[in-house]
mmCIF file of C-alpha atoms in Angstrom:
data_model
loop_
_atom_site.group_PDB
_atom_site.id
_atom_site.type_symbol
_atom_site.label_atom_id
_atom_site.label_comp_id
_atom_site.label_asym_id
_atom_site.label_seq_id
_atom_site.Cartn_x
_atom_site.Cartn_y
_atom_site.Cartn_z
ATOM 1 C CA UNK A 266 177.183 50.615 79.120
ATOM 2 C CA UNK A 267 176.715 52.173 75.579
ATOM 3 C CA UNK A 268 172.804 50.860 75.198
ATOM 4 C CA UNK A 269 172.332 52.190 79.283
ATOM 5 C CA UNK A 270 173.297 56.023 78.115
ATOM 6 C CA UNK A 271 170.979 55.747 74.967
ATOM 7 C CA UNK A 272 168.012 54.461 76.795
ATOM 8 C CA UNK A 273 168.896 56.965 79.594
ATOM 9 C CA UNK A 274 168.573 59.763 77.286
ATOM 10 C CA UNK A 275 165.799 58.582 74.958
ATOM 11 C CA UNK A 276 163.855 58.804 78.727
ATOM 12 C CA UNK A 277 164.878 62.730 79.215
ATOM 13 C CA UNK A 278 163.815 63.079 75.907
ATOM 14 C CA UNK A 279 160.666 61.919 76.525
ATOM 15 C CA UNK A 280 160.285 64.149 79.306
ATOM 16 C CA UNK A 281 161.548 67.328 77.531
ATOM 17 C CA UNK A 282 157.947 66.775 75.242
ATOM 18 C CA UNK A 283 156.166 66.335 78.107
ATOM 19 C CA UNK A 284 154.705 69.914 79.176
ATOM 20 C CA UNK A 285 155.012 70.441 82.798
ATOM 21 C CA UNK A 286 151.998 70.456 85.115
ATOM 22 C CA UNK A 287 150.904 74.420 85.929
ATOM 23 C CA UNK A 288 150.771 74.940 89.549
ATOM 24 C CA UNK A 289 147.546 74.316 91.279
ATOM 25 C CA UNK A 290 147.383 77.780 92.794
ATOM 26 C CA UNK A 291 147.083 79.305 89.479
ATOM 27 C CA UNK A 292 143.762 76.870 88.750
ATOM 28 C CA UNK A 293 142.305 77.979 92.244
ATOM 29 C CA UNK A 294 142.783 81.556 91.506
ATOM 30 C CA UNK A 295 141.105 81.330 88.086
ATOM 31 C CA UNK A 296 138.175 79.194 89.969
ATOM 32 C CA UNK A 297 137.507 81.805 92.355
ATOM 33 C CA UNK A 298 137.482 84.517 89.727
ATOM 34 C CA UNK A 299 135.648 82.696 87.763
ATOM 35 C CA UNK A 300 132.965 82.228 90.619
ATOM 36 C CA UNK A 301 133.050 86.342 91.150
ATOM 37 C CA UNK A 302 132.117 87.131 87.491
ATOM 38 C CA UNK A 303 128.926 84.670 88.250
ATOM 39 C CA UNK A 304 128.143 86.457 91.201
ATOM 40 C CA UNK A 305 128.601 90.294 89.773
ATOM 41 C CA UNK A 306 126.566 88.656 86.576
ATOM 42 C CA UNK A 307 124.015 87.068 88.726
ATOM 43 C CA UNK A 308 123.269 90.467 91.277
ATOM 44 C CA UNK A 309 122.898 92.328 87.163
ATOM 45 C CA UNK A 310 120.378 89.966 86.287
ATOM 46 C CA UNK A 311 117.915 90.683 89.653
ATOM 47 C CA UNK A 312 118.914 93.999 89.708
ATOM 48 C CA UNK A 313 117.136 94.546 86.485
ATOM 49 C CA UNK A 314 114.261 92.449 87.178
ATOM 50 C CA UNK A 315 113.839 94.258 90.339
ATOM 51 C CA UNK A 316 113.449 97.623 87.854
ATOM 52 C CA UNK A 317 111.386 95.988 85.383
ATOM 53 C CA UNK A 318 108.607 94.707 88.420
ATOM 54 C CA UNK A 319 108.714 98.189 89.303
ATOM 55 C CA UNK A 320 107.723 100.012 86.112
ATOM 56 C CA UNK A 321 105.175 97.559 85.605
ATOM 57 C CA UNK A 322 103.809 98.311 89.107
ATOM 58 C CA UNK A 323 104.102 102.179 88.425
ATOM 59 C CA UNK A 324 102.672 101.913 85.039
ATOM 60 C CA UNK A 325 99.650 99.169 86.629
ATOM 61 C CA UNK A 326 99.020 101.949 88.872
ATOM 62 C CA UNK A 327 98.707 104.908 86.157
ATOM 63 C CA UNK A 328 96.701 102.830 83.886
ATOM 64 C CA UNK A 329 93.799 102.299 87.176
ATOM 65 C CA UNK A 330 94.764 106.265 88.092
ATOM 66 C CA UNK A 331 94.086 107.433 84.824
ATOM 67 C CA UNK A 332 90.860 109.272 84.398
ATOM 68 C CA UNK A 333 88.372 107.195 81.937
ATOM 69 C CA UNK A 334 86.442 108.769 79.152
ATOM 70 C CA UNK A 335 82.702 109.827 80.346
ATOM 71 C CA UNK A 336 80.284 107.671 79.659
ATOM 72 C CA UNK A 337 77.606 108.627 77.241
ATOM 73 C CA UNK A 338 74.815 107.856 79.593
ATOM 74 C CA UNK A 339 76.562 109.063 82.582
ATOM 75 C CA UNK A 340 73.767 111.200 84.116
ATOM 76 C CA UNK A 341 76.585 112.036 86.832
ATOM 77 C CA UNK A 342 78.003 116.062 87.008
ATOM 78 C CA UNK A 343 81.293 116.801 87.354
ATOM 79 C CA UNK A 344 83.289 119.777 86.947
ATOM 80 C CA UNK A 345 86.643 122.131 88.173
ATOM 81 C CA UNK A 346 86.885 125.519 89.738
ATOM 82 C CA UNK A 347 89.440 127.928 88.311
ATOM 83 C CA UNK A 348 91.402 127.394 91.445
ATOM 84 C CA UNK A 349 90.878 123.298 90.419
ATOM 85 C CA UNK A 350 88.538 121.767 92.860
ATOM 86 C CA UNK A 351 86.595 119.457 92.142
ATOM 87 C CA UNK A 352 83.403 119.579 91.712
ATOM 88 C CA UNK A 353 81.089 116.286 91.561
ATOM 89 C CA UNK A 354 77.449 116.041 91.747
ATOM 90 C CA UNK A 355 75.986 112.136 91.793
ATOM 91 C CA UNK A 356 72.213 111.865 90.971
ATOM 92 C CA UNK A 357 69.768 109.461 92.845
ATOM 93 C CA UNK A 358 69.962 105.778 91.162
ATOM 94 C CA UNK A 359 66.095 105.961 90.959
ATOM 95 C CA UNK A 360 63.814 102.622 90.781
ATOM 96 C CA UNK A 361 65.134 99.844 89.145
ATOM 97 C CA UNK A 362 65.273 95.886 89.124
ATOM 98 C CA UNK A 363 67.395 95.507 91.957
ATOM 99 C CA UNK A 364 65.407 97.827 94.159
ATOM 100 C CA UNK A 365 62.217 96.480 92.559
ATOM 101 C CA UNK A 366 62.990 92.963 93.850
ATOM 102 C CA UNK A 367 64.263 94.343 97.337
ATOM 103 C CA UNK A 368 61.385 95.676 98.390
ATOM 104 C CA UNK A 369 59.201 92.592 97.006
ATOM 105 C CA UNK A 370 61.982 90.509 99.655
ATOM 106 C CA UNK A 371 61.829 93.255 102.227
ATOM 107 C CA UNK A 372 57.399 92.685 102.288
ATOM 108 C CA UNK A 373 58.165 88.978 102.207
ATOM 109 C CA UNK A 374 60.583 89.472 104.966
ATOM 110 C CA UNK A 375 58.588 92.008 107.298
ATOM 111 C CA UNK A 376 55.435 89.971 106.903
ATOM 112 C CA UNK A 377 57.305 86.792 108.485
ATOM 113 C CA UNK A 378 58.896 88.588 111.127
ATOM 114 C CA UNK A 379 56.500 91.396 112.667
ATOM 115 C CA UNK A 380 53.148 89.155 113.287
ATOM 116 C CA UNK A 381 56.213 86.453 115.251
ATOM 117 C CA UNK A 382 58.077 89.405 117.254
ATOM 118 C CA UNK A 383 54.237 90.796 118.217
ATOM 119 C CA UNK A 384 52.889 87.472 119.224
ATOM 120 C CA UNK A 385 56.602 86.773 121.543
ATOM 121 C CA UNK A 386 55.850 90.651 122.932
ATOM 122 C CA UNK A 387 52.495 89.759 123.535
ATOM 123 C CA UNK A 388 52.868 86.766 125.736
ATOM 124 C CA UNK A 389 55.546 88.015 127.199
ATOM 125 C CA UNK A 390 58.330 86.350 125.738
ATOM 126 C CA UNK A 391 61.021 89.220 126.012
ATOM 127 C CA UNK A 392 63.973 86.509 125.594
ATOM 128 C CA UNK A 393 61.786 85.529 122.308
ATOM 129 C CA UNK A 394 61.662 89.233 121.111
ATOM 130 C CA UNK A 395 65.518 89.168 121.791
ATOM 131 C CA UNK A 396 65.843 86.297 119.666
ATOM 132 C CA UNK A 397 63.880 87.988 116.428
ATOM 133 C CA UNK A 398 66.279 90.811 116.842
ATOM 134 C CA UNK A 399 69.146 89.797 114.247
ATOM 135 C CA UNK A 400 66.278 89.526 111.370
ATOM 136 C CA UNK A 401 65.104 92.817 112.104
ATOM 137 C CA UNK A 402 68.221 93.849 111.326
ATOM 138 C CA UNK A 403 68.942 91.352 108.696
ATOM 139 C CA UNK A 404 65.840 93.216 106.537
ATOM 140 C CA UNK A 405 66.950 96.573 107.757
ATOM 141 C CA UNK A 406 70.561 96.236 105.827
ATOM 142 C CA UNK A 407 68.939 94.582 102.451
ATOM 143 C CA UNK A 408 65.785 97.657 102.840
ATOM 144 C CA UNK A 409 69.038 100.329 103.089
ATOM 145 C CA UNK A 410 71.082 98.745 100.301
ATOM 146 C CA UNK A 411 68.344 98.335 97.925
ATOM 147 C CA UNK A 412 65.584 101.227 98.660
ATOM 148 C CA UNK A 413 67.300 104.213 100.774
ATOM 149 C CA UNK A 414 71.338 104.258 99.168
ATOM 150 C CA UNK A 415 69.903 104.449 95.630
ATOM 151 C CA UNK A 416 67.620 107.316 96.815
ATOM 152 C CA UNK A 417 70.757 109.654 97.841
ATOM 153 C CA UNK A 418 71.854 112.069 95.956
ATOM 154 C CA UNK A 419 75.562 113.452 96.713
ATOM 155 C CA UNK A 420 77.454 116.439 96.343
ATOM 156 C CA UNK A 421 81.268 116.340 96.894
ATOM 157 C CA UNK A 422 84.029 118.922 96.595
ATOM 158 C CA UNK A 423 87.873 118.083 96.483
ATOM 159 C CA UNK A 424 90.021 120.840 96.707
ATOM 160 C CA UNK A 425 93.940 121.288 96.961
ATOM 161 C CA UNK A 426 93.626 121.618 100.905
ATOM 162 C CA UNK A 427 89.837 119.936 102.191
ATOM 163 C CA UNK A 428 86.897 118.481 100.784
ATOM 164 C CA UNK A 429 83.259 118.213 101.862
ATOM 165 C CA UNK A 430 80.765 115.737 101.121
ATOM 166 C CA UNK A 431 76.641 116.172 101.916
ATOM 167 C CA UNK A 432 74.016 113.285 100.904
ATOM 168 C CA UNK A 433 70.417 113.765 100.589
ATOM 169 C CA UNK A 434 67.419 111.887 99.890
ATOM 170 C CA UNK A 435 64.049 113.415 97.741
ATOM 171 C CA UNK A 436 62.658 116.041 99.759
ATOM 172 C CA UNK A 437 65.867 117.499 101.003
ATOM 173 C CA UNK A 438 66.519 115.037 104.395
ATOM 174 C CA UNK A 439 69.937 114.920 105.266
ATOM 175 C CA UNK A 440 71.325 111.861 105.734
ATOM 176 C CA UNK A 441 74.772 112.377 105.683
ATOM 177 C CA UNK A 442 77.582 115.212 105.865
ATOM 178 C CA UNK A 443 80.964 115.578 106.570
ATOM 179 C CA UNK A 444 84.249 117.285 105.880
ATOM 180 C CA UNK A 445 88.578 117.215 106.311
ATOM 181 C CA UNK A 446 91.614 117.769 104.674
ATOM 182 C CA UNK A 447 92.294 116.310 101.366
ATOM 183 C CA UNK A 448 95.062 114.626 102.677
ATOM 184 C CA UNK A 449 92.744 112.314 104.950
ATOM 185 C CA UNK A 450 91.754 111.447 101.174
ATOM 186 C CA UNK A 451 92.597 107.299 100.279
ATOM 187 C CA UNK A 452 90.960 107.526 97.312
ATOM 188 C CA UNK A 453 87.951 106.035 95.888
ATOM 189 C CA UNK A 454 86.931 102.375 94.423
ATOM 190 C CA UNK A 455 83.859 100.910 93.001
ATOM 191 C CA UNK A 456 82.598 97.617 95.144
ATOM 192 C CA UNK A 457 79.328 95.796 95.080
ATOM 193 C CA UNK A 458 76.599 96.039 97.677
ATOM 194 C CA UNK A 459 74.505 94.040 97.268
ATOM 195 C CA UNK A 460 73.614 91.093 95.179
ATOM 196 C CA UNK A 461 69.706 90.325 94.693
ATOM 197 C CA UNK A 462 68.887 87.327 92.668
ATOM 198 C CA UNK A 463 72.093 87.024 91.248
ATOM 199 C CA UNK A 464 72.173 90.510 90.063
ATOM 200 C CA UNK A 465 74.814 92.687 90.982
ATOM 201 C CA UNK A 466 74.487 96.211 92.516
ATOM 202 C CA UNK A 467 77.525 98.650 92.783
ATOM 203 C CA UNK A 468 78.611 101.677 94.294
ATOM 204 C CA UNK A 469 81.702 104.033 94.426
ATOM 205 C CA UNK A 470 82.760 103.991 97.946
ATOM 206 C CA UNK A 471 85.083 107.134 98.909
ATOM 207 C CA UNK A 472 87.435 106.143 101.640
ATOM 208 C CA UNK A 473 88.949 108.641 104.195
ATOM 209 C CA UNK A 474 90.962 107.147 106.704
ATOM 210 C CA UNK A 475 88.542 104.206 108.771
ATOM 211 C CA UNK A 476 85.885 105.970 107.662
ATOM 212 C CA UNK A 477 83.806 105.528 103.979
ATOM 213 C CA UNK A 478 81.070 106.680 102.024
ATOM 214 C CA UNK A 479 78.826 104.946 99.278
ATOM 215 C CA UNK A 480 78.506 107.023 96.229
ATOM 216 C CA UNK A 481 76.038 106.376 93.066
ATOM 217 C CA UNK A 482 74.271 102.754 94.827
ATOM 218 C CA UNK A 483 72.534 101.309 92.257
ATOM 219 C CA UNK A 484 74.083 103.399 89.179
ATOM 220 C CA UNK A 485 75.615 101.677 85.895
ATOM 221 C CA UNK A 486 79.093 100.248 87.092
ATOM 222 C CA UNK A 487 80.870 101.715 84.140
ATOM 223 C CA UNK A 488 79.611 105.136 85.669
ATOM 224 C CA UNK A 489 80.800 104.439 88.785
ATOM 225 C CA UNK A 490 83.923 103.688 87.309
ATOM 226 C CA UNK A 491 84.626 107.244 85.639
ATOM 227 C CA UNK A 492 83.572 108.754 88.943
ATOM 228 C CA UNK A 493 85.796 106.902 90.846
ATOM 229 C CA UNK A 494 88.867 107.880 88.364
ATOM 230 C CA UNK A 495 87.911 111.450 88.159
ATOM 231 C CA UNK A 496 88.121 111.578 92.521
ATOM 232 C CA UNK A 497 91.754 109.727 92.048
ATOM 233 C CA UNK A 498 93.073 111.782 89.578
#
């Protein structure tokens, strides 16, 4: 009976350095907190990167905005009213390679394509003529890009409330004019029009709504560049 009591307390004891077991509701409330300071961390993290993408974007778009230093051969004009309108005066391109070697195509092209559309005409052929149509106006487009847009010279003004723009080629003939509210205004870009033998030409296109104007054809591209930035700014 004796060595029953002593083993019977040697067992409590035991127990008595056991630590209990904390309740399991205490471990799922410390879980789910747990899981919340993730969360609140997490929505930090994109919360910030959503601000840094966006200061990138608005300094992406100041850095292209940003007027660019003339050009020392710029043979462009540009200059501001008192009241700060804009006032922008782009020179013909003039001959050069690329209009050189369009009109060399343009003969080539013509002297296919007129003696074939003449014989179809003259044997009646009208569904032949049809036919030659699309080349006509294939060499049309590559004469216009490469002989008549470098011709033009353009005047533009930009003001606080409208602008007008009027293009002209040697001699005076109009060949373009219009006019609206500077808010109609999307800017301007330079593009390429054209690319003969590999070569390159550019232009600064001016963009008003659906409708859009080539400025400069055939002028250096860093030119056209400047331009471009001084319209945007």
């Amino acid at each position: 009976m004796r060595r029953k009591l002593l083993l019977l307390g040697a067992v409590a004891g035991v127990r008595g350095l056991v630590p209990a077991p904390r309740p399991r509701t205490r471990r799922i409330a410390r879980h789910v907190f747990d899981n919340d300071e993730v969360a609140a961390a997490r929505d930090d993290v994109e919360a910030a990167a959503a601000r840094l993408r966006d200061a990138e974007r608005r300094l992406a778009e100041a850095k292209r905005s940003a007027p660019r230093p003339r050009p020392a051969n710029a043979r462009t004009l540009i200059d501001r009213s008192d009241a700060g309108t804009l006032l922008l005066t782009v020179p013909p391109a003039g001959l050069g390679g690329s209009t050189l070697m369009g009109a060399a195509f343009g003969a080539a092209w013509f002297s296919a394509i007129v003696p074939a559309t003449a014989g179809m005409v003259a044997t009646g052929a009208v569904l032949g003529g049809v036919f030659m149509a699309p080349f006509w106006l294939a060499g049309g487009a590559v004469l216009k890009t490469t002989l008549v847009d470098p011709a033009k010279k353009t005047t533009l003004s930009v003001g606080r409330y409208a602008w007008e723009l009027s293009q002209t080629l040697p001699g005076g003939v109009a060949v373009s004019s219009d006019r609206g509210a500077t808010d109609e205004l999307a800017g301007a870009d330079v593009a390429v029009t054209v690319v003969t033998n590999g070569v390159p030409q550019y232009a600064c296109r001016l963009v008003a709504g659906a409708r859009a104007w080539g400025l400069g054809d055939g002028l250096p591209r860093g030119e056209l560049e400047w331009v471009a930035s001084e319209i945007n700014d």
